[in-house]
Coordinates of C-alpha atoms in Angstrom, one line a residue:
M24 CA 42.9 -18.8 -9.9
Q25 CA 45.8 -18.0 -11.7
D26 CA 47.5 -15.3 -13.4
V27 CA 48.0 -14.1 -16.9
A28 CA 50.9 -13.4 -18.5
P29 CA 51.4 -9.8 -19.5
Q30 CA 52.4 -11.9 -22.9
D31 CA 50.3 -14.0 -22.8
Y32 CA 47.1 -10.4 -22.5
R33 CA 50.3 -8.5 -25.0
D34 CA 49.5 -11.1 -27.8
T35 CA 44.8 -11.1 -27.3
M36 CA 45.6 -7.3 -27.2
A37 CA 46.0 -7.9 -31.3
C38 CA 43.2 -8.7 -31.9
V39 CA 41.3 -5.5 -30.6
G40 CA 41.6 -2.6 -33.7
A41 CA 41.7 0.8 -32.5
A42 CA 42.1 3.9 -33.7
V43 CA 46.1 5.8 -33.5
N44 CA 45.9 9.4 -32.1
I45 CA 49.2 12.3 -31.2
V46 CA 48.4 13.3 -27.4
T47 CA 49.8 16.1 -27.6
T48 CA 50.1 19.4 -24.5
D49 CA 52.1 22.6 -24.3
G50 CA 52.5 24.4 -21.9
S51 CA 55.2 25.7 -18.7
A52 CA 55.9 21.5 -18.7
G53 CA 57.0 22.6 -22.3
H54 CA 55.6 21.0 -25.3
A55 CA 55.2 17.3 -25.8
G56 CA 53.0 14.2 -27.6
F57 CA 52.7 10.5 -28.2
T58 CA 51.2 8.6 -30.2
A59 CA 48.6 6.3 -28.4
S60 CA 45.3 3.8 -29.4
A61 CA 44.2 3.7 -25.3
I62 CA 41.3 6.1 -25.5
C63 CA 37.8 6.1 -25.6
S64 CA 35.4 8.4 -25.0
V65 CA 33.5 8.3 -21.3
T66 CA 30.5 10.1 -21.0
D67 CA 28.9 13.1 -23.1
D68 CA 27.7 15.1 -19.5
P69 CA 29.8 17.0 -19.4
P70 CA 31.9 15.3 -22.6
T71 CA 34.7 13.3 -21.3
L72 CA 37.3 11.5 -23.0
L73 CA 39.9 8.8 -20.8
I74 CA 44.1 8.4 -21.8
C75 CA 45.8 5.7 -20.2
I76 CA 49.7 7.4 -20.8
N77 CA 53.2 4.9 -18.8
R78 CA 54.1 6.9 -16.3
G79 CA 57.8 6.2 -17.8
S80 CA 56.9 7.8 -21.7
S81 CA 58.6 10.8 -22.3
A82 CA 55.8 12.9 -22.0
Y83 CA 54.6 11.7 -19.6
S84 CA 55.7 14.2 -16.9
S85 CA 54.9 17.1 -19.3
V86 CA 51.0 16.1 -20.0
T87 CA 50.1 15.3 -16.1
R88 CA 51.6 19.6 -15.4
N89 CA 51.1 21.2 -17.6
E90 CA 47.1 19.8 -17.1
V91 CA 45.8 19.7 -20.9
V92 CA 46.1 17.5 -24.1
C93 CA 44.4 17.6 -27.3
V94 CA 44.2 14.0 -29.1
N95 CA 44.1 13.8 -32.9
V96 CA 42.4 11.2 -34.2
L97 CA 44.9 9.9 -37.2
S98 CA 44.6 9.7 -40.9
A99 CA 46.2 7.6 -43.6
R100 CA 48.2 9.1 -44.8
H101 CA 49.5 9.8 -40.8
E102 CA 51.2 6.4 -40.5
P103 CA 54.8 8.4 -40.6
L104 CA 54.1 11.1 -38.5
S105 CA 52.2 8.1 -35.4
R106 CA 56.3 6.7 -35.9
L107 CA 57.9 9.6 -35.2
F108 CA 55.4 10.0 -32.4
G109 CA 55.8 6.3 -30.8
G110 CA 59.5 5.9 -31.7
K111 CA 63.1 7.7 -28.9
V112 CA 62.9 10.9 -31.3
P113 CA 62.9 14.4 -28.8
A114 CA 59.8 16.9 -29.0
E115 CA 61.2 19.3 -31.7
E116 CA 62.2 16.5 -34.0
R117 CA 58.1 15.8 -33.9
F118 CA 57.1 18.7 -34.4
A119 CA 58.6 20.0 -37.1
A120 CA 57.3 16.8 -39.0
A121 CA 53.9 18.9 -38.9
A122 CA 51.7 21.9 -39.6
W123 CA 50.5 22.6 -35.9
S124 CA 47.9 25.3 -34.6
T125 CA 45.7 25.4 -31.1
L126 CA 42.1 25.2 -30.5
V127 CA 41.0 26.2 -26.4
T128 CA 43.8 24.8 -23.7
G129 CA 46.9 26.5 -26.2
A130 CA 47.8 22.4 -26.7
P131 CA 49.4 21.8 -29.9
V132 CA 46.8 20.6 -33.4
L133 CA 47.3 18.5 -35.9
A134 CA 46.3 21.5 -38.8
D135 CA 45.4 18.7 -41.7
C136 CA 43.8 15.3 -39.0
S137 CA 40.8 13.9 -39.0
A138 CA 39.3 15.4 -35.5
A139 CA 40.9 16.5 -32.4
F140 CA 39.5 17.0 -28.5
D141 CA 41.3 19.7 -26.8
C142 CA 41.0 19.0 -22.9
R143 CA 41.7 19.9 -19.8
I144 CA 42.5 17.1 -17.7
A145 CA 39.9 16.5 -14.9
D146 CA 41.7 13.3 -13.1
I147 CA 44.1 10.6 -13.0
V148 CA 43.6 7.3 -11.3
N149 CA 47.1 5.2 -11.1
V150 CA 46.6 1.6 -12.9
G151 CA 50.0 -0.3 -12.9
T152 CA 52.5 1.2 -15.2
H153 CA 50.2 3.3 -16.5
D154 CA 48.0 7.2 -15.7
V155 CA 44.3 6.8 -16.7
L156 CA 43.3 10.3 -17.6
F157 CA 40.1 12.1 -16.6
C158 CA 39.8 13.8 -19.8
R159 CA 37.0 17.0 -20.0
V160 CA 37.1 18.3 -23.8
V161 CA 36.5 22.3 -23.8
A162 CA 37.1 22.3 -28.0
L163 CA 36.4 19.8 -31.0
Q164 CA 37.4 20.3 -34.4
R165 CA 36.6 18.4 -37.7
S166 CA 37.6 18.3 -41.1
G167 CA 36.4 16.2 -43.7
C168 CA 38.3 13.9 -43.9
T169 CA 37.0 9.9 -44.5
D170 CA 39.4 7.4 -43.8
N171 CA 40.8 6.5 -39.9
L172 CA 44.7 4.6 -39.0
I173 CA 43.2 1.8 -37.4
Y174 CA 45.9 -0.1 -35.5
F175 CA 45.0 -3.7 -35.8
G176 CA 47.1 -7.4 -35.1
R177 CA 50.8 -5.2 -34.2
A178 CA 50.6 -3.2 -37.4
Y179 CA 48.7 0.2 -39.1
H180 CA 45.4 -0.4 -40.9
T181 CA 43.7 1.8 -43.0
V182 CA 39.2 1.9 -42.5
G183 CA 37.0 4.4 -44.3
V184 CA 37.0 5.7 -47.6
T185 CA 40.7 6.9 -48.7
D186 CA 39.8 8.9 -51.6
P187 CA 37.7 11.5 -50.6
A188 CA 36.0 11.3 -54.3
E189 CA 34.6 7.9 -53.9
A190 CA 33.5 9.3 -50.7
G191 CA 30.1 12.0 -51.5
P192 CA 29.0 15.0 -50.4
E193 CA 27.1 13.1 -47.2
S194 CA 30.3 12.7 -45.7
A195 CA 31.9 16.0 -46.1
L196 CA 32.4 17.4 -42.3
D197 CA 32.2 21.2 -41.4
A198 CA 34.5 22.0 -38.6
S199 CA 33.9 23.4 -35.8

């Protein structure tokens, strides 16, 4: 069996659209955050997400030692913030660029994110250069956002309605 070259794999993965999120943490190991698209639901009973994090990430130590994260789902207006959290900008500057609150775990929740999943890390599996975090969801927050920021073809895109007036009343969500 022939191995798949890493660059070929990355080029093919660029054909897969993914939601853009900012994953945050806070606790005794400090606060940190990073932009991530490698996040998905595992099960709803118990509510569990998986998050992939590169062990070379500046946020890695804080995330794994704090054992809590919040997945903040981004909308179109958050593209600059996504770029900030995806770069080599110090954590203090990243967090200063937006308003934050907390839910149950104390991990930062982006004030105007589309949705937030506040989690405790339940298990970690080592795979290649990354760790896969299995995260038990302990609190949720939703807004009335009607669009999401997507990464596809190595570029940002928006899906949904960017003007809430065009969405109609059925798209409004109550905050949890």
